[in-house]
Tab-separated table of C-alpha atoms and ligand atoms in Angstrom:
chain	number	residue	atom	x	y	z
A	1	UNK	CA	132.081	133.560	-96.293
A	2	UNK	CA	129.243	133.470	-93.820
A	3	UNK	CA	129.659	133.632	-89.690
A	4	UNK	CA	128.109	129.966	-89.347
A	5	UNK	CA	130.412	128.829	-91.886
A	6	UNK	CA	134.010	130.283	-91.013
A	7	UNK	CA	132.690	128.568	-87.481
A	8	UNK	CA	131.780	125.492	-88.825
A	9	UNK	CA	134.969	125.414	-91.273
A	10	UNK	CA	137.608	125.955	-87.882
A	11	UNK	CA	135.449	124.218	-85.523
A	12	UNK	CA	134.580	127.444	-83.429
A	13	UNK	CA	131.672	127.449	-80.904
A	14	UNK	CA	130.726	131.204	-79.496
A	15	UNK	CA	132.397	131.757	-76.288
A	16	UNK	CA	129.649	133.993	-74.484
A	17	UNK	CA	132.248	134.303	-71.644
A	18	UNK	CA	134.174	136.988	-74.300
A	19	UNK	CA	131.011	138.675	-75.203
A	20	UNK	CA	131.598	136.716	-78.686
A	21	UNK	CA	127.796	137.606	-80.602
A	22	UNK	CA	129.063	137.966	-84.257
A	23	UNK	CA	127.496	140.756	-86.651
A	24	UNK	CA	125.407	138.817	-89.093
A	25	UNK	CA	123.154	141.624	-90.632
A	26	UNK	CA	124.637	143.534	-93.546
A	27	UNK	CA	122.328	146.517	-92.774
A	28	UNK	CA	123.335	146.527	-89.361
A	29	UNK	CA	127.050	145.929	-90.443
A	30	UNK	CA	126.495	148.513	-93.195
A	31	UNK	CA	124.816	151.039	-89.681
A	32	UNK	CA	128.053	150.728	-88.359
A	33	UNK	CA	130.648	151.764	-91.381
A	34	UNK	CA	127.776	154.892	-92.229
A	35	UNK	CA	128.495	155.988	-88.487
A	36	UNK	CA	131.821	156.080	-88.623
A	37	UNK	CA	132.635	158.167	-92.050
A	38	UNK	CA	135.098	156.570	-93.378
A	39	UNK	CA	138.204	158.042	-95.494
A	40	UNK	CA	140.627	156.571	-97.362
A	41	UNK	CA	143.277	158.571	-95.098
A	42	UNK	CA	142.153	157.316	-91.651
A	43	UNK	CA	143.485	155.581	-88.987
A	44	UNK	CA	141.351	153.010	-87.063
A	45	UNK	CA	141.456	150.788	-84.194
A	46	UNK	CA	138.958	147.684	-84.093
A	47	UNK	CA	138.424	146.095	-80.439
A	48	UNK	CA	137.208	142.386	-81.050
A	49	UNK	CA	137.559	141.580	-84.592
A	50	UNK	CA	135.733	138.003	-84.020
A	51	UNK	CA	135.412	136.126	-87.396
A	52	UNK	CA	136.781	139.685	-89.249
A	53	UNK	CA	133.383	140.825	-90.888
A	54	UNK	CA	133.453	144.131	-89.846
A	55	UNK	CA	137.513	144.393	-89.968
A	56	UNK	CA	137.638	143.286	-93.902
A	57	UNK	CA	135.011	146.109	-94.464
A	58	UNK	CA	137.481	148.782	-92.575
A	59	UNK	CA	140.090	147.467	-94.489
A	60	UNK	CA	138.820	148.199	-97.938
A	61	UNK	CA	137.589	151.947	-96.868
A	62	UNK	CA	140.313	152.914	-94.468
A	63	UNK	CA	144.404	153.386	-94.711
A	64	UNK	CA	145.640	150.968	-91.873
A	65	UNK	CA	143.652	148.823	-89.431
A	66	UNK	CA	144.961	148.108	-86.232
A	67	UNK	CA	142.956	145.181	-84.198
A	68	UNK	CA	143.038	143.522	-81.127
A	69	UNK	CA	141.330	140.485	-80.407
A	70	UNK	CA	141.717	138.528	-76.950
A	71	UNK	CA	140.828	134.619	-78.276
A	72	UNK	CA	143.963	133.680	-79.977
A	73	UNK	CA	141.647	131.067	-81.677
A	74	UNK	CA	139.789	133.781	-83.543
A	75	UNK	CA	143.233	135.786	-83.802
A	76	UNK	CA	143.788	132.764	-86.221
A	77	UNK	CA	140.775	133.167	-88.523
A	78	UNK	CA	141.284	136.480	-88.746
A	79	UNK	CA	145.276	136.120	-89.897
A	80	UNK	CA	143.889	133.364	-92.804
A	81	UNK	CA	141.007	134.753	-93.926
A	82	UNK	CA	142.324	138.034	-94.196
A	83	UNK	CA	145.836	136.773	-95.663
A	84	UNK	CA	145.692	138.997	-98.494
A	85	UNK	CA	145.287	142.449	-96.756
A	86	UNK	CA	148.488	144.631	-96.243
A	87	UNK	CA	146.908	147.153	-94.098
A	88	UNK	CA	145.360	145.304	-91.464
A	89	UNK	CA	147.259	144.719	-88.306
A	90	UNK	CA	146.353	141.763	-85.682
A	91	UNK	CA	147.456	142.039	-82.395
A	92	UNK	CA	146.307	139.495	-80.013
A	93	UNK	CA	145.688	140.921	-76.401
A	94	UNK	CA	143.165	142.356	-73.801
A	95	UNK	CA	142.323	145.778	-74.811
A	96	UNK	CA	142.306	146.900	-71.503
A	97	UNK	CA	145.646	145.952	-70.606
A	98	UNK	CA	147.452	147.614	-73.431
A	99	UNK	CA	148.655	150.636	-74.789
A	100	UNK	CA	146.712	150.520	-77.717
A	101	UNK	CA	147.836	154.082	-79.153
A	102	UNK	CA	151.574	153.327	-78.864
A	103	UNK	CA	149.954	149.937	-80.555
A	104	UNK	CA	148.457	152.057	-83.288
A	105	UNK	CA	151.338	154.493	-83.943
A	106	UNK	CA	154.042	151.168	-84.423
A	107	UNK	CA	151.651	150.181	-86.787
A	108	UNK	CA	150.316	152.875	-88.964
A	109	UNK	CA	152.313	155.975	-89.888
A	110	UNK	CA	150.168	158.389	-87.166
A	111	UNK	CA	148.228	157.709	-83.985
A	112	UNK	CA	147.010	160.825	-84.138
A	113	UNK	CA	144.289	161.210	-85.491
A	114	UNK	CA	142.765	157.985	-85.519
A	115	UNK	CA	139.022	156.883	-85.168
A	116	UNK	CA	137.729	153.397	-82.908
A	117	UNK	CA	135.316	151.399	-84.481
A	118	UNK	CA	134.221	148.654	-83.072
A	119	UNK	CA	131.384	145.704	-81.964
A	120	UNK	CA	132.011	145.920	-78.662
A	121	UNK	CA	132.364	142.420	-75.703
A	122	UNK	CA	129.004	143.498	-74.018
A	123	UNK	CA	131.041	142.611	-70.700
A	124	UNK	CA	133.949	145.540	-70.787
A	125	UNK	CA	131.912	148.245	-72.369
A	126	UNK	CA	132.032	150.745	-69.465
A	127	UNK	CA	135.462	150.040	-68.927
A	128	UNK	CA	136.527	150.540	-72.825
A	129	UNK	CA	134.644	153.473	-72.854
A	130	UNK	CA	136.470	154.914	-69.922
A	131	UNK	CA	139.967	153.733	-71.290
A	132	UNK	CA	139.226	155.248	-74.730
A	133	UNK	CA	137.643	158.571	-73.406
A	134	UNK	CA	140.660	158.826	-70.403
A	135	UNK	CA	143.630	157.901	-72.486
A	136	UNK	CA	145.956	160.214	-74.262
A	137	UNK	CA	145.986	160.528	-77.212
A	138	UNK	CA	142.029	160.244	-77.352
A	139	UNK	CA	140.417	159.313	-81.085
A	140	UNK	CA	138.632	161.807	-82.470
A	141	UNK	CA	135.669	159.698	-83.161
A	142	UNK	CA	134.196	156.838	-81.608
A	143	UNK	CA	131.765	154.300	-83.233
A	144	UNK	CA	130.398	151.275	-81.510
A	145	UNK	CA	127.883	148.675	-81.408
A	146	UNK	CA	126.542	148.650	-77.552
A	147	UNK	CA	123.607	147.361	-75.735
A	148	UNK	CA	120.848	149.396	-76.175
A	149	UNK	CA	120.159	150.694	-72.968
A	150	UNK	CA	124.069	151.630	-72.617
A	151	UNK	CA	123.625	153.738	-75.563
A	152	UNK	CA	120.493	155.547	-74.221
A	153	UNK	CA	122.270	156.037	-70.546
A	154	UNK	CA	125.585	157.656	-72.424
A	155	UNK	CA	123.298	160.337	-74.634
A	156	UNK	CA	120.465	161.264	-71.762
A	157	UNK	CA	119.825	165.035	-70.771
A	158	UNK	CA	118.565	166.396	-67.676
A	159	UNK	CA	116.821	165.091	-65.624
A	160	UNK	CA	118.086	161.316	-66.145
A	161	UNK	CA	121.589	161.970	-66.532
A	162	UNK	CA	123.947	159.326	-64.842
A	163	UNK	CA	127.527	158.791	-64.708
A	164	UNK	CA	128.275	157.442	-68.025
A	165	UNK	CA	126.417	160.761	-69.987
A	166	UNK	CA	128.652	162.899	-67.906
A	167	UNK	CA	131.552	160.862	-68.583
A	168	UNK	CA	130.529	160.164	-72.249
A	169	UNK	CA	129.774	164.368	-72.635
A	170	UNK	CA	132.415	165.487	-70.394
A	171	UNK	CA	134.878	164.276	-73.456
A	172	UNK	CA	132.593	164.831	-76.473
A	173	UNK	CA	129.345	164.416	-78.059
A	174	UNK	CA	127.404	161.158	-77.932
A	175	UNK	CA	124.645	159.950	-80.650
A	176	UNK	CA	122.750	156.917	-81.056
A	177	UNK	CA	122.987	156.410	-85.358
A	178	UNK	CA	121.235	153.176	-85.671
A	179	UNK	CA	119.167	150.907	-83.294
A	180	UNK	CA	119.933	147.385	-83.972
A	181	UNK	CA	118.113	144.307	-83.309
A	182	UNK	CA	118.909	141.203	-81.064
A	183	UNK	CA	118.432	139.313	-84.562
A	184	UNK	CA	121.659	140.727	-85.889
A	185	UNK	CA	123.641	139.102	-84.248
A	186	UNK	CA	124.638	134.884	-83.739
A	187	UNK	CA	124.720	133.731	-81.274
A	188	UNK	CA	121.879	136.346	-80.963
A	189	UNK	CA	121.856	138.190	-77.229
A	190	UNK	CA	118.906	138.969	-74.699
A	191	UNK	CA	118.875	142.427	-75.400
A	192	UNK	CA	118.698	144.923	-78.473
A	193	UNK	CA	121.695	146.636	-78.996
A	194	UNK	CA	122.287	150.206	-81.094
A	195	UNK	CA	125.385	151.838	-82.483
A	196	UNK	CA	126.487	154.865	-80.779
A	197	UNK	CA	128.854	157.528	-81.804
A	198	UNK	CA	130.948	159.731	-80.291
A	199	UNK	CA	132.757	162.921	-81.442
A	200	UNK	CA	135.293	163.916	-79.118
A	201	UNK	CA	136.039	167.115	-78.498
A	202	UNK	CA	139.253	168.595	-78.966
A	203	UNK	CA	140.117	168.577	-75.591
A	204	UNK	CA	137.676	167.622	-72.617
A	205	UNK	CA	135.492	170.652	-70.670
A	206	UNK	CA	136.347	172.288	-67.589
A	207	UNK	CA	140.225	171.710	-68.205
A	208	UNK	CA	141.012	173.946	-65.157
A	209	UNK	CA	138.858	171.612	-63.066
A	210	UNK	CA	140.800	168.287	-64.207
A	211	UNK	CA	139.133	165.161	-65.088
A	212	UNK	CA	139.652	163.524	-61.404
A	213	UNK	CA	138.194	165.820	-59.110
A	214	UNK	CA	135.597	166.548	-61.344
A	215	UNK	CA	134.440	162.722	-61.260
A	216	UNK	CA	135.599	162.708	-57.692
A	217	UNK	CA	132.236	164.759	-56.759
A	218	UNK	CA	130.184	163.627	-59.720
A	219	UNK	CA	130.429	160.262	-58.626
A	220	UNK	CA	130.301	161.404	-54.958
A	221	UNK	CA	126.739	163.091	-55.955
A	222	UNK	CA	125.638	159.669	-57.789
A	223	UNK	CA	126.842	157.936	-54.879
A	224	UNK	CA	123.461	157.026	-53.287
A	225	UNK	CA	120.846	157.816	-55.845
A	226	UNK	CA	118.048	157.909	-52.875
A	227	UNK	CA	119.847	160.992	-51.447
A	228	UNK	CA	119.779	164.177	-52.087
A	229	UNK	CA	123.149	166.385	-53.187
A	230	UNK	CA	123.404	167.791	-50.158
A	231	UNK	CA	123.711	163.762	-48.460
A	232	UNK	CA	125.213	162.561	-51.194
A	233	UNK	CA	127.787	164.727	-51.059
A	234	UNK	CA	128.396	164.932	-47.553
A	235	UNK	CA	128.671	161.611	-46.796
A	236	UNK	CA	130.694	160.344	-49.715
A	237	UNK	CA	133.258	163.377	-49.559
A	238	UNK	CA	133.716	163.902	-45.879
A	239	UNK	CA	131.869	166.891	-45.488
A	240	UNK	CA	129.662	169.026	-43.706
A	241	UNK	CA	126.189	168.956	-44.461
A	242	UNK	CA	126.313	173.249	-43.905
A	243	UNK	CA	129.506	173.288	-46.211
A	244	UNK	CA	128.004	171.524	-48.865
A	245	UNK	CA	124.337	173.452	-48.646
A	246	UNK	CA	126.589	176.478	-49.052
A	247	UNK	CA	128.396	175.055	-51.644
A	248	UNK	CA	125.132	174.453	-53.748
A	249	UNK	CA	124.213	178.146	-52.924
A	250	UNK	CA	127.201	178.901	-54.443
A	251	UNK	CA	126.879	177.191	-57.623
A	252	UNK	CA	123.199	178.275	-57.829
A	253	UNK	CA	122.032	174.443	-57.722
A	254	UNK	CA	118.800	174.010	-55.712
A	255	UNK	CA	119.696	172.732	-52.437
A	256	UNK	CA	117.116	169.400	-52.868
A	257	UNK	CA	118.249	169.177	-56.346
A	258	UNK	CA	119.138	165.282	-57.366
A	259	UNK	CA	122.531	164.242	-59.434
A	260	UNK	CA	120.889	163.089	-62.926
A	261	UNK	CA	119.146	166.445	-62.561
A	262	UNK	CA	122.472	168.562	-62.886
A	263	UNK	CA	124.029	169.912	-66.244
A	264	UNK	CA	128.041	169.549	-66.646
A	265	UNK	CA	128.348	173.267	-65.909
A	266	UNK	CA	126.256	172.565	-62.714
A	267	UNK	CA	128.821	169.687	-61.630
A	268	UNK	CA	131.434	172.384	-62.723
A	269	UNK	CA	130.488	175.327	-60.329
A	270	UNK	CA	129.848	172.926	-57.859
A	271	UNK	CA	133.719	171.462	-57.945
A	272	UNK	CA	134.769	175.016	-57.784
A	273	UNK	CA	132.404	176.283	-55.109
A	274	UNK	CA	133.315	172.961	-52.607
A	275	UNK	CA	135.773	172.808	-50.253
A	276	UNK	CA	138.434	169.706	-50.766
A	277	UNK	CA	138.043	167.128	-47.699
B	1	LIG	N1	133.752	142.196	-84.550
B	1	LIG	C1	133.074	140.919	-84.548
B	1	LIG	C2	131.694	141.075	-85.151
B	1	LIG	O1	131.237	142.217	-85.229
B	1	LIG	O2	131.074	140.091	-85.515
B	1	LIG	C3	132.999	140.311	-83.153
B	1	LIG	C4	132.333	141.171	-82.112
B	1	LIG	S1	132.051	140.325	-80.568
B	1	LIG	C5	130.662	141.276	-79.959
B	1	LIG	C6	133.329	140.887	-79.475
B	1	LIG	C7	134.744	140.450	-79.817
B	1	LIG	O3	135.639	140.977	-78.829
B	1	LIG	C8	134.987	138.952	-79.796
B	1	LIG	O4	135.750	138.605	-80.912
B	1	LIG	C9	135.774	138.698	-78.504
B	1	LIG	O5	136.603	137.560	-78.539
B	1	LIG	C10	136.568	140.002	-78.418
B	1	LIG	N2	137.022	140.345	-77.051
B	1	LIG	C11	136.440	140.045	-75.873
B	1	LIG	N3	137.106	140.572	-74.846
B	1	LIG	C12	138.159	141.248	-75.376
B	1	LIG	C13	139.236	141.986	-74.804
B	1	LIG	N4	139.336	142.163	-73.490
B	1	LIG	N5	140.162	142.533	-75.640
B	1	LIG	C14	140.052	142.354	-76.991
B	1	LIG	N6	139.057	141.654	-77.580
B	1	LIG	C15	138.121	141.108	-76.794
């Protein structure tokens, strides 16, 4: 059955407060299940099932589905149109407030490894990003269908990195498979949108560094995009202009060098090479 008709048969309108655009276009649908390689062994998590388009399609390629879904009225499509699957598992909640791998290992035999795939609320897709990149145990791939310009900012290169690529490439390796048009989607959405995928890496870089001081002074440096490092720096860590020019030296970063200039190995030396405030 079609999107406008499952919402015409319950009675559904498109609540754009929940980010609710539904997939519509089976090539763009069909984008999405290419990205994220799918096995008859694996594990997956779905964020947002909506009207369960993409979720029956998991279903039939993957071993057990587990997906979350905020609007209990869409909870309730999912649970009758999808009746007849034994491997799907509905749980009705905010992603973002629960633990969705002890989620995934009540449900399925394994959390670990399991894969997120997933058309993404347009309105939490930093923060889900974060949560599924920061969160132990991490999947070991990520597929989703983000705004456009979210997916260009999370695989940019020097010089226009920002703090979502070093995020994103801190914890693996980010590609933009498909770019998908506004037209895919009903109710369809201001902007294009593109499906981006993310292998993770075994474990993140710099693991002697740590994750938190590491975006401690990368966000510090992307603090005030105006500035210069050497500002930047100073004034959002507490530091001495001299300290942090020394610092730089150190790490063999020019000393008028700008953030979305640096490599991760820059941002690396420089953690190691500046004092704590
Ligand atoms: N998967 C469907 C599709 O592709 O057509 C729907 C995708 S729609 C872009 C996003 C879905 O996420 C909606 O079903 C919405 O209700 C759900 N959603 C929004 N916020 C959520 C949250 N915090 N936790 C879980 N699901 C959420």
């Amino acid at each position: 059955m079609d999107v406008q008709q499952l919402l015409r048969r319950y009675n559904l309108r498109p609540r754009h407060k929940l980010g609710q655009n539904f997939l519509v276009s089976t090539p763009a649908l069909q984008a999405v299940l290419d990205a994220a390689e799918l096995r008859p062994t694996d594990t997956i998590l779905e964020i947002g099932p909506g009207l369960g388009v993409l979720t029956r399609e998991l279903t039939r390629r993957a071993q057990c589905v587990t997906a979350v879904e905020l609007d209990s009225a869409l909870a309730s499509v999912v649970r009758n149109e999808l009746s007849d699957t034994q491997n799907l598992h509905l749980h009705e909640g905010d992603i973002l407030k629960l633990d969705h791998a002890s989620l995934i290992e009540r449900h399925c035999a394994s959390a670990r490894p399991y894969k997120v795939v997933a058309n993404l609320p347009y309105y939490i897709t930093s923060f889900v990003l974060r949560r599924l990149l920061e969160t132990e145990p991490r999947p070991d791939l990520i597929v989703v269908m983000v705004q456009k310009e979210v997916a260009e900012r999370a695989v940019a290169t020097p010089p226009n990195m920002n703090l979502l690529s070093v995020a994103v490439q801190l914890y693996g390796c980010p590609e933009m498979t498909a770019a998908v048009p506004a037209a895919a989607f009903i109710p369809r959405p201001e902007v294009d949108s593109a499906v981006l995928r993310i292998r993770l890496r075994p474990s993140p870089l710099f693991t002697d560094i740590g994750s938190d001081r590491f975006f401690e002074v990368a966000s510090a440096g992307f603090g005030q995009k105006r500035k210069g490092l050497i500002n930047a720096l100073s004034s959002n860590l507490g530091l001495q202009k001299e300290d942090v020019r020394v610092a730089l030296e150190g790490a063999q970063i020019e000393p008028l060098a700008r953030a979305q200039e640096l490599k991760l190995e820059d941002w690396a030396r420089l953690c190691q090479n500046l004092p704590h405030s």
